[in-house]
Every structure is written in C-alpha cells, then in structure tokens.
Amino acid sequence: MFKRVLIANRGEIAQRIMRACRELDIETVCVYSTADKDAPYLQDADEAICIGPGPSKDSYLNISRIISAAEITDVDAIHPGYGFLAERADFSEICRECKIEFIGPSPEAMGKLGDKIEAKRYARAAKVPVFPGTEGEIEELEEAVEVAAEIGYPVIIKASAGGGGRGMRICRNEASLRTNVAKASQEALAAFGNGGVFVEKFLEHARHVEVQVLGDKHGNAIHLWERDCSMQRRHQKIIEEAPGPGIDRKKIEKVCEAAAKLVKSAEYSGAATVEFLMDEEQNFYMLEVNTRVQVEHPITEMITGVDIVKMSIMVAAGEKIPYKQKDVKVTGHAIECRINAEDHTKDFRPSAGLIETYRAPGGLGVRIDSHVCAGYRVPPNYDSMIGKLIVHAETRKAAITRASRALHEFKVGPINTTIPLHAELMQNSDFKEGGVDIHYLERLLKG
Ligand code: ADP
C-alpha cells in the first residue's frame, strides 16, 4: 500500500479523499491555491503545499507545479479526484514517467474509454447498448445524411472530443444536417483542438441513468448498480438517486453486467461511470464513459456499503477488488442534493462570499460531504458546489421524507444556496412519483 498520497484537487472531494487515506493509514499531502489558503480541510492533511494563485490554470491545472509538489513531498501516488486533471491522459502519462502512481486508469485505458468514438467501439464489442448513428467520425457529409435517413430524425451532431455539453447540435431534418455538420466541426476544432464530429439518434424524452463500475489491475471488474441523475439544469446534475426509480431490474442488470464487461475489455483499473440515456420504453443508449470518481459516488456507497474512493486507492496500489459481483447487495434508497452557492431565483447567479451561519443537518441516514463551515469564504474562482447532502433510507419514499427533514435543518447564510430549491423539489409531485426526464427541471423553472 502507498505511504503518502498527494491530492491534486480542492474542496469536498479533497476532503473525501483525505478521509479514505486516513482510514487506510496513508499520509496525505494536499495542494492548494492562494484562494484556498484558509480552507479548513487543509488542517486534516499531513502536509499542505501552495501551488499558485487562484486561477485554476496557474494552480490545480498546472501539471508542472503539481508534479514538483509531489516530488518535494516525496509521495508515491497522486489522486486527481474529479474535474481539473482527472481525465487528462497526458497527466496520467507524466505521473508514470515520474514514477508516481496515478490513482485512476492507465493513459492507455483512459484513451480507450475517455474518447467517445473509441468508447463506442469497445461498447459494441462488450454488448453495451449504444445510440444508433455513424460508426465513427464523419468523413463524408453524404455518409452522415444516409445514416440519419436510416435512423430517422431528429439526430444530434456531437464532437468526439466534446465535454460539458458543448459543441452539440440537434438537427430535425436533412437540410439542417447538411448545414450543421461543417459548422459543428469548425466549432469543435476551435473549442477542443479536434474537429471530429459524429451523428447519433436524438432522444426527445430521456432519463439519465449511469452505472458505477470498478476495475483492478488483475483483470477483475464489477459494477455497483445504477444511479438516476435526470434532475439537471444545463446538463449539470442537481439531484441524483440510487437505485433508479421504476427501472425494470432485469433490464438494468443486463446493462450493468455489460458495463462491467466493457471496463474489463479495456483493461481499465479504478472507478469509472458508464453513462446512458434511457427512453420511455426503458431502452438504454450509452452516452460516454467517465474515467474517474464522480461527484455523486456517495449514493452508490450508501446503497452498497462499498467505499468507492478507498477502492480506487487500493486497486491503484495493485490490490484485487475484495468483492465478487454476487457480494454486492443493494440496501434501501439514497438521494443526493448538490448544495451550490447560487441564487436559483436569479437564474442561478453564483453567490460567493463569507458564510456566517452554517448549521448542518444530522441524524439517522444523513451524510454531509462538505468542506465549508461558518467563517468560510466561498472563493469566486471555482465551481459553486459547497457540499452534498446525501440521505439513505429503507425506501424511496422514506428517503424523500428524510431529505426534506434534513433540508429543513440545513441553514447556510447569508450567501444564497440551492437548499430552498431542493426543499421545493422534495415536495414536487412529479419528482415524488419518480422518473422525471432530463429536461423536466428546465421546464419547471421556466414555469
Ligand atoms: P458531454 O461530454 O459534452 O457532457 P454527453 O454526450 O455526455 O456530452 O451529452 C451531454 C448531454 O446532452 C446529455 O446528458 C443529454 O442531456 C444530452 N444528449 C446527448 N446526447 C443526446 C442524445 N442522443 N439524445 C438526447 N439528448 C442527448
């Protein structure tokens, strides 16, 4: 096992990783930017090291500074968390060259599953259901037109190197497809340095369902079942839950098994998430594979009892996954509410600044993963998430009641947070019924 791990991240996930390390008896080195210099979680680290000013490109995204910090502090491994450098194959490669273990997949495995088109190839081979569409990148416009006619409109043009919901265009007829392929490609080239685009079937009404998987370096892979993350705004997840409400267990089991097979076929080690859209008939279509631990991993931990962050560290150190698939049992229902420093009544305007009041909920089945407290100043430089409320209960209904109760206790001020929005959503009859689609929240907000 590692002796010392550097955490190349900040906020709640830095704290989450430190917790796992301490329970594994591993020392931690936490890097920080000057904007985070007073962050309370830094006190939990064995060592904290400043890597630059607030802007991410000069600190959390600056590979040479992070590697220097790792060398100075003599760590054996780096955990990237999510965001920042987590899905950068070049970073994983540099770690390898510097003989520092990257806690995550090898650059090769990341290349196979992190690229949307490559991932689709592996997915087809592993019998993971994918969207009908072009086999790979569009070479000839006529080929795209032919494929679209076959699968039927609407279709969506996407960038192979895309991310964050950018560079996508929906086409409802052939004329629109003809004008948009070149435009999408130019846009992708400007945004991602890669002009490759492809076409797939566009689903009007879909739910976002994703499967948590874990692989090790010995060729083992298991899945930890699914999460439903359909409550979204601008492709950003707001509420996640596990298991997915109303999903046919036989169908989802097949999809989960295929997802584990996919990870195995790519010789992938670490935590990954295979994301799907599910249509109204509960057909699944793979969107992409996220080659890292996800924000919403705790709900899976709550229903399975598996510590996903610990697992990611253990498999990086060469240990075998200590579970067989049949050992993974689902108990109860979990819901996560992302608490963002935003004013949802003002178009989700960021609300950075000093937190004067902070009262976190507690009690049975309530978990808070957060790095903030009273006296903490939310810096304007980063993502607005200040924490996650995770609840677990025997049934979905009981989990919603528990979330409502916990949100009632949760007091953060004077900055604005999404707590009131979550409190409203827990009372929403469509949400209570289960199975809202990915555009539900935007429709609701528009009124
Ligand atoms: P990114 O990597 O940019 O996040 P994704 O492929 O994950 O791109 O898609 C982002 C979002 O766009 C999805 O969560 C979904 O809301 C929407 N989307 C993507 N593909 C489709 C599709 N074929 N049909 C309907 N919606 C889609």
PDB file of N, CA and C in Angstrom, residues 101 118 148:
ATOM      1  N   GLU A 101       2.476   6.894  -8.906  1.00  0.00           N
ATOM      2  CA  GLU A 101       1.269   6.181  -9.340  1.00  0.00           C
ATOM      3  C   GLU A 101       0.106   7.179  -9.491  1.00  0.00           C
ATOM      4  N   GLU A 118     -14.017   5.926 -29.606  1.00  0.00           N
ATOM      5  CA  GLU A 118     -13.320   4.701 -29.202  1.00  0.00           C
ATOM      6  C   GLU A 118     -14.190   3.928 -28.204  1.00  0.00           C
ATOM      7  N   ALA A 148     -28.451   9.231 -41.127  1.00  0.00           N
ATOM      8  CA  ALA A 148     -29.562   9.944 -40.498  1.00  0.00           C
ATOM      9  C   ALA A 148     -30.903   9.517 -41.098  1.00  0.00           C
TER      10      ALA A 148
END
